[in-house]
CSV table of N, CA and C in Angstrom, one decimal:
chain,number,residue,atom,x,y,z
R,12,UNK,N,91.8,-94.6,-118.9
R,12,UNK,CA,91.1,-95.2,-120.2
R,12,UNK,C,91.3,-93.7,-121.1
R,13,UNK,N,91.0,-92.5,-120.3
R,13,UNK,CA,91.6,-91.1,-121.4
R,13,UNK,C,92.9,-91.3,-121.4
R,14,UNK,N,93.7,-90.8,-121.0
R,14,UNK,CA,95.2,-91.4,-121.2
R,14,UNK,C,95.1,-92.4,-122.3
R,15,UNK,N,95.0,-93.2,-122.4
R,15,UNK,CA,95.8,-94.8,-123.4
R,15,UNK,C,95.2,-93.8,-125.1
R,16,UNK,N,94.1,-93.0,-124.9
R,16,UNK,CA,93.7,-92.5,-126.4
R,16,UNK,C,93.8,-91.0,-126.4
R,17,UNK,N,94.4,-90.9,-125.8
R,17,UNK,CA,95.3,-89.6,-125.7
R,17,UNK,C,96.3,-89.3,-126.4
R,18,UNK,N,95.9,-88.6,-127.6
R,18,UNK,CA,97.1,-88.4,-128.6
R,18,UNK,C,98.1,-86.5,-128.7
R,19,UNK,N,97.5,-86.3,-127.8
R,19,UNK,CA,98.0,-85.1,-128.2
R,19,UNK,C,99.3,-85.0,-128.1
R,20,UNK,N,100.4,-86.0,-127.1
R,20,UNK,CA,101.7,-85.2,-127.5
R,20,UNK,C,102.3,-86.1,-129.0
R,21,UNK,N,101.4,-86.4,-129.5
R,21,UNK,CA,102.2,-87.8,-131.1
R,21,UNK,C,101.5,-86.5,-132.2
R,22,UNK,N,100.4,-86.4,-131.9
R,22,UNK,CA,99.9,-84.7,-132.8
R,22,UNK,C,100.8,-83.5,-132.5
R,23,UNK,N,101.5,-83.0,-131.3
R,23,UNK,CA,102.4,-82.0,-130.9
R,23,UNK,C,103.9,-82.9,-131.9
R,24,UNK,N,104.1,-83.9,-131.8
R,24,UNK,CA,105.5,-84.7,-132.4
R,24,UNK,C,105.7,-85.0,-133.7
R,25,UNK,N,104.4,-85.3,-134.3
R,25,UNK,CA,104.1,-84.9,-135.7
R,25,UNK,C,103.9,-83.4,-136.0
R,26,UNK,N,103.8,-82.3,-135.5
R,26,UNK,CA,103.5,-80.7,-136.3
R,26,UNK,C,105.2,-80.9,-135.6
R,27,UNK,N,106.1,-80.4,-135.5
R,27,UNK,CA,106.8,-80.0,-134.9
R,27,UNK,C,108.2,-81.0,-136.4
R,28,UNK,N,107.7,-82.4,-136.2
R,28,UNK,CA,108.1,-83.2,-137.5
R,28,UNK,C,107.9,-82.2,-138.8
R,29,UNK,N,106.8,-82.1,-139.2
R,29,UNK,CA,106.6,-81.5,-140.2
R,29,UNK,C,107.1,-80.1,-140.0
R,30,UNK,N,107.3,-79.6,-139.7
R,30,UNK,CA,108.2,-78.3,-139.8
R,30,UNK,C,109.8,-78.4,-139.2
R,31,UNK,N,110.4,-79.6,-139.9
R,31,UNK,CA,111.4,-79.7,-139.5
R,31,UNK,C,111.8,-79.3,-138.1
R,32,UNK,N,111.2,-79.0,-137.2
R,32,UNK,CA,111.5,-78.5,-135.6
R,32,UNK,C,112.5,-79.5,-135.0
R,33,UNK,N,112.1,-81.0,-135.0
R,33,UNK,CA,113.1,-82.4,-134.7
R,33,UNK,C,112.7,-83.0,-136.0
R,34,UNK,N,113.6,-84.1,-135.1
R,34,UNK,CA,114.2,-85.2,-135.9
R,34,UNK,C,112.7,-86.1,-136.0
R,35,UNK,N,112.4,-86.7,-136.6
R,35,UNK,CA,111.6,-87.9,-137.1
R,35,UNK,C,111.8,-88.7,-134.9
R,36,UNK,N,110.7,-88.8,-134.1
R,36,UNK,CA,111.3,-89.6,-133.0
R,36,UNK,C,110.6,-90.9,-132.9
R,37,UNK,N,111.5,-92.2,-132.3
R,37,UNK,CA,110.8,-93.5,-132.6
R,37,UNK,C,109.9,-93.5,-130.7
R,38,UNK,N,111.7,-93.3,-130.1
R,38,UNK,CA,112.1,-93.2,-128.9
R,38,UNK,C,111.6,-92.2,-128.7
R,39,UNK,N,110.9,-91.4,-127.8
R,39,UNK,CA,110.6,-90.2,-127.8
R,39,UNK,C,112.1,-89.7,-125.6
R,40,UNK,N,112.2,-90.8,-125.4
R,40,UNK,CA,113.2,-90.2,-124.7
R,40,UNK,C,114.8,-89.8,-125.1
R,41,UNK,N,114.8,-89.5,-126.7
R,41,UNK,CA,115.9,-89.6,-127.5
R,41,UNK,C,115.0,-87.9,-129.3
R,42,UNK,N,114.2,-87.2,-127.9
R,42,UNK,CA,113.6,-86.0,-129.2
R,42,UNK,C,114.9,-85.2,-129.1
R,43,UNK,N,115.3,-85.0,-130.4
R,43,UNK,CA,116.5,-83.7,-130.5
R,43,UNK,C,115.8,-82.5,-131.3
R,44,UNK,N,116.3,-81.4,-130.8
R,44,UNK,CA,116.2,-80.5,-131.3
R,44,UNK,C,116.9,-80.2,-132.3
R,45,UNK,N,115.9,-80.0,-133.4
R,45,UNK,CA,117.1,-79.6,-135.0
R,45,UNK,C,116.7,-78.0,-134.9
R,46,UNK,N,115.6,-76.9,-134.6
R,46,UNK,CA,115.7,-75.9,-135.4
R,46,UNK,C,114.7,-75.3,-134.1
R,47,UNK,N,115.0,-73.6,-134.6
R,47,UNK,CA,113.4,-72.8,-133.5
R,47,UNK,C,112.5,-73.0,-134.3
R,48,UNK,N,111.4,-73.2,-133.6
R,48,UNK,CA,109.5,-72.5,-134.5
R,48,UNK,C,109.7,-71.7,-135.8
R,49,UNK,N,109.0,-72.2,-136.8
R,49,UNK,CA,109.5,-71.0,-137.8
R,49,UNK,C,108.8,-70.0,-137.2
R,50,UNK,N,108.8,-68.4,-137.3
R,50,UNK,CA,108.1,-67.6,-136.9
R,50,UNK,C,106.0,-67.7,-136.5
R,51,UNK,N,105.3,-68.1,-138.1
R,51,UNK,CA,104.6,-68.7,-138.0
R,51,UNK,C,104.0,-68.7,-137.3
R,52,UNK,N,104.1,-70.0,-136.4
R,52,UNK,CA,103.8,-70.7,-135.1
R,52,UNK,C,104.4,-70.3,-133.7
R,53,UNK,N,104.8,-68.8,-134.1
R,53,UNK,CA,105.1,-68.4,-132.5
R,53,UNK,C,105.1,-67.1,-132.6
R,54,UNK,N,104.1,-66.4,-133.8
R,54,UNK,CA,103.2,-65.2,-133.3
R,54,UNK,C,101.9,-65.4,-133.4
R,55,UNK,N,102.0,-64.9,-131.9
R,55,UNK,CA,100.6,-64.2,-131.0
R,55,UNK,C,99.5,-64.4,-131.7
R,56,UNK,N,99.6,-63.4,-132.1
R,56,UNK,CA,98.4,-62.6,-133.4
R,56,UNK,C,97.9,-63.5,-134.1
R,57,UNK,N,98.9,-63.8,-134.7
R,57,UNK,CA,98.3,-65.3,-135.9
R,57,UNK,C,97.6,-66.3,-135.3
R,58,UNK,N,97.9,-66.8,-133.7
R,58,UNK,CA,97.5,-67.9,-133.5
R,58,UNK,C,96.2,-67.2,-132.9
R,59,UNK,N,96.2,-66.6,-132.3
R,59,UNK,CA,94.8,-65.7,-131.9
R,59,UNK,C,94.1,-65.5,-132.9
R,60,UNK,N,94.1,-65.0,-134.6
R,60,UNK,CA,93.4,-64.7,-135.4
R,60,UNK,C,92.9,-66.7,-136.0
R,61,UNK,N,93.5,-67.4,-136.0
R,61,UNK,CA,93.6,-68.8,-136.2
R,61,UNK,C,92.5,-69.8,-135.9
R,62,UNK,N,92.8,-69.0,-134.2
R,62,UNK,CA,91.8,-69.7,-133.2
R,62,UNK,C,90.6,-69.0,-133.3
R,63,UNK,N,90.2,-68.0,-133.1
R,63,UNK,CA,88.6,-67.3,-133.6
R,63,UNK,C,88.1,-67.7,-135.3
R,64,UNK,N,88.8,-68.1,-136.2
R,64,UNK,CA,87.9,-69.2,-137.6
R,64,UNK,C,87.5,-70.0,-137.2
R,65,UNK,N,88.9,-70.9,-136.2
R,65,UNK,CA,88.4,-72.3,-136.1
R,65,UNK,C,87.3,-71.8,-135.3
R,66,UNK,N,86.7,-71.5,-134.0
R,66,UNK,CA,85.5,-71.4,-133.3
R,66,UNK,C,84.8,-70.9,-134.3
R,67,UNK,N,85.3,-69.7,-135.3
R,67,UNK,CA,84.0,-70.0,-135.9
R,67,UNK,C,83.2,-70.9,-136.8
R,68,UNK,N,84.2,-71.7,-137.4
R,68,UNK,CA,84.2,-73.0,-137.5
R,68,UNK,C,83.5,-73.7,-137.5
R,69,UNK,N,84.2,-74.0,-136.2
R,69,UNK,CA,83.4,-75.4,-135.4
R,69,UNK,C,81.3,-74.7,-135.2
R,70,UNK,N,80.8,-73.0,-134.5
R,70,UNK,CA,80.4,-73.1,-133.9
R,70,UNK,C,79.3,-73.0,-135.2
R,71,UNK,N,79.9,-72.8,-136.7
R,71,UNK,CA,78.5,-73.3,-137.8
R,71,UNK,C,78.7,-73.8,-137.9
R,72,UNK,N,79.3,-75.1,-137.8
R,72,UNK,CA,79.1,-76.9,-138.0
R,72,UNK,C,77.7,-77.4,-136.8
R,73,UNK,N,77.6,-76.3,-135.5
R,73,UNK,CA,76.7,-76.9,-134.5
R,73,UNK,C,75.3,-75.8,-135.2
R,74,UNK,N,75.3,-74.8,-136.2
R,74,UNK,CA,74.3,-73.9,-136.4
R,74,UNK,C,74.4,-75.2,-137.5
R,75,UNK,N,74.9,-76.1,-138.3
R,75,UNK,CA,74.2,-76.6,-139.4
R,75,UNK,C,73.7,-78.3,-138.9
R,76,UNK,N,73.8,-78.7,-137.5
R,76,UNK,CA,73.3,-80.1,-137.0
R,76,UNK,C,72.2,-79.5,-136.8
R,77,UNK,N,72.4,-78.1,-135.8
R,77,UNK,CA,71.2,-77.5,-135.2
R,77,UNK,C,70.1,-76.6,-135.9
R,78,UNK,N,70.0,-76.5,-137.5
R,78,UNK,CA,69.5,-76.2,-138.5
R,78,UNK,C,68.2,-76.7,-139.1
R,79,UNK,N,66.8,-76.0,-137.8
R,79,UNK,CA,65.7,-77.0,-138.2
R,79,UNK,C,64.8,-77.0,-139.7
R,80,UNK,N,65.3,-75.7,-140.6
R,80,UNK,CA,65.2,-75.8,-141.4
R,80,UNK,C,65.9,-76.8,-142.6
R,81,UNK,N,65.7,-76.4,-144.2
R,81,UNK,CA,66.2,-77.1,-145.1
R,81,UNK,C,67.7,-76.2,-145.5
R,82,UNK,N,69.3,-77.5,-145.0
R,82,UNK,CA,70.3,-77.4,-144.9
R,82,UNK,C,70.9,-77.0,-145.9
R,83,UNK,N,70.5,-77.3,-147.0
R,83,UNK,CA,71.1,-76.5,-148.4
R,83,UNK,C,71.1,-75.6,-148.2
R,84,UNK,N,69.3,-74.7,-147.9
R,84,UNK,CA,69.8,-73.0,-147.6
R,84,UNK,C,70.6,-72.7,-147.3
R,85,UNK,N,71.1,-73.6,-145.4
R,85,UNK,CA,71.5,-73.5,-144.7
R,85,UNK,C,73.5,-73.3,-145.5
R,86,UNK,N,73.7,-74.5,-146.1
R,86,UNK,CA,75.2,-74.3,-146.7
R,86,UNK,C,75.6,-72.8,-147.9
R,87,UNK,N,74.0,-72.5,-148.4
R,87,UNK,CA,74.3,-71.4,-149.6
R,87,UNK,C,74.3,-70.5,-148.4
R,88,UNK,N,74.1,-70.2,-147.5
R,88,UNK,CA,74.0,-68.7,-147.0
R,88,UNK,C,75.9,-69.3,-146.5
R,89,UNK,N,76.0,-69.9,-146.0
R,89,UNK,CA,77.2,-69.7,-145.3
R,89,UNK,C,78.5,-69.3,-146.1
R,90,UNK,N,78.1,-69.7,-147.5
R,90,UNK,CA,79.2,-69.8,-148.0
R,90,UNK,C,79.1,-68.4,-149.2
R,91,UNK,N,77.7,-67.7,-148.6
R,91,UNK,CA,77.5,-66.6,-150.2
R,91,UNK,C,76.9,-66.7,-151.3
R,92,UNK,N,76.6,-68.2,-151.5
R,92,UNK,CA,76.0,-68.7,-152.7
R,92,UNK,C,74.5,-68.4,-152.6
R,93,UNK,N,74.1,-67.3,-153.8
R,93,UNK,CA,72.3,-67.6,-154.0
R,93,UNK,C,71.8,-69.0,-153.8
R,94,UNK,N,70.9,-68.8,-153.5
R,94,UNK,CA,70.4,-70.6,-152.9
R,94,UNK,C,68.7,-69.9,-154.1
R,95,UNK,N,68.5,-70.8,-155.5
R,95,UNK,CA,67.4,-70.7,-156.5
R,95,UNK,C,67.0,-71.9,-155.6
R,96,UNK,N,65.3,-72.2,-155.2
R,96,UNK,CA,65.0,-73.4,-154.4
R,96,UNK,C,64.6,-73.5,-156.0
R,97,UNK,N,64.2,-73.0,-156.5
R,97,UNK,CA,63.2,-73.8,-158.4
R,97,UNK,C,64.4,-74.2,-159.4
R,98,UNK,N,65.0,-73.9,-158.8
R,98,UNK,CA,66.6,-74.7,-160.3
R,98,UNK,C,66.1,-76.5,-159.7
R,99,UNK,N,66.8,-77.0,-160.3
R,99,UNK,CA,65.9,-79.0,-160.8
R,99,UNK,C,67.5,-79.6,-159.9
R,100,UNK,N,68.5,-78.7,-159.4
R,100,UNK,CA,69.3,-79.0,-158.5
R,100,UNK,C,69.6,-78.8,-157.7
R,101,UNK,N,68.6,-78.0,-157.1
R,101,UNK,CA,67.5,-77.5,-155.9
R,101,UNK,C,66.9,-78.9,-155.5
R,102,UNK,N,66.6,-79.0,-156.3
R,102,UNK,CA,65.1,-79.6,-155.5
R,102,UNK,C,65.4,-81.2,-156.1
R,103,UNK,N,66.5,-81.7,-156.4
R,103,UNK,CA,66.5,-82.5,-156.4
R,103,UNK,C,67.8,-83.1,-155.3
R,104,UNK,N,69.0,-82.3,-154.7
R,104,UNK,CA,69.0,-82.5,-153.6
R,104,UNK,C,68.4,-82.4,-152.1
R,105,UNK,N,67.3,-81.3,-152.3
R,105,UNK,CA,66.7,-80.6,-151.0
R,105,UNK,C,65.6,-81.2,-150.6
R,106,UNK,N,64.8,-81.9,-151.3
R,106,UNK,CA,64.6,-83.1,-150.8
R,106,UNK,C,64.6,-84.5,-149.6
R,107,UNK,N,65.7,-85.0,-149.4
R,107,UNK,CA,67.1,-85.9,-149.1
R,107,UNK,C,67.0,-85.0,-147.1
């Protein structure tokens, strides 16, 4: 069942097409490479940094879901925005 819903191949092909590495391939037996990967997609340091950023975002999402307190304050802290708990805007949304 997992294989029927596994879209990794389609995702990779779409990405390669978006970066003009391959022609749009409807027939997977006829995929043709047009050019090499752009340097930005082959740069190990850049990819490592992106992976770390993505993991931090995912961890922040998990923290948000598990936040026992006010999630509005969590969002303000995450984005580094001061949170004025007495403001009308905060109290209108803070009780939701």
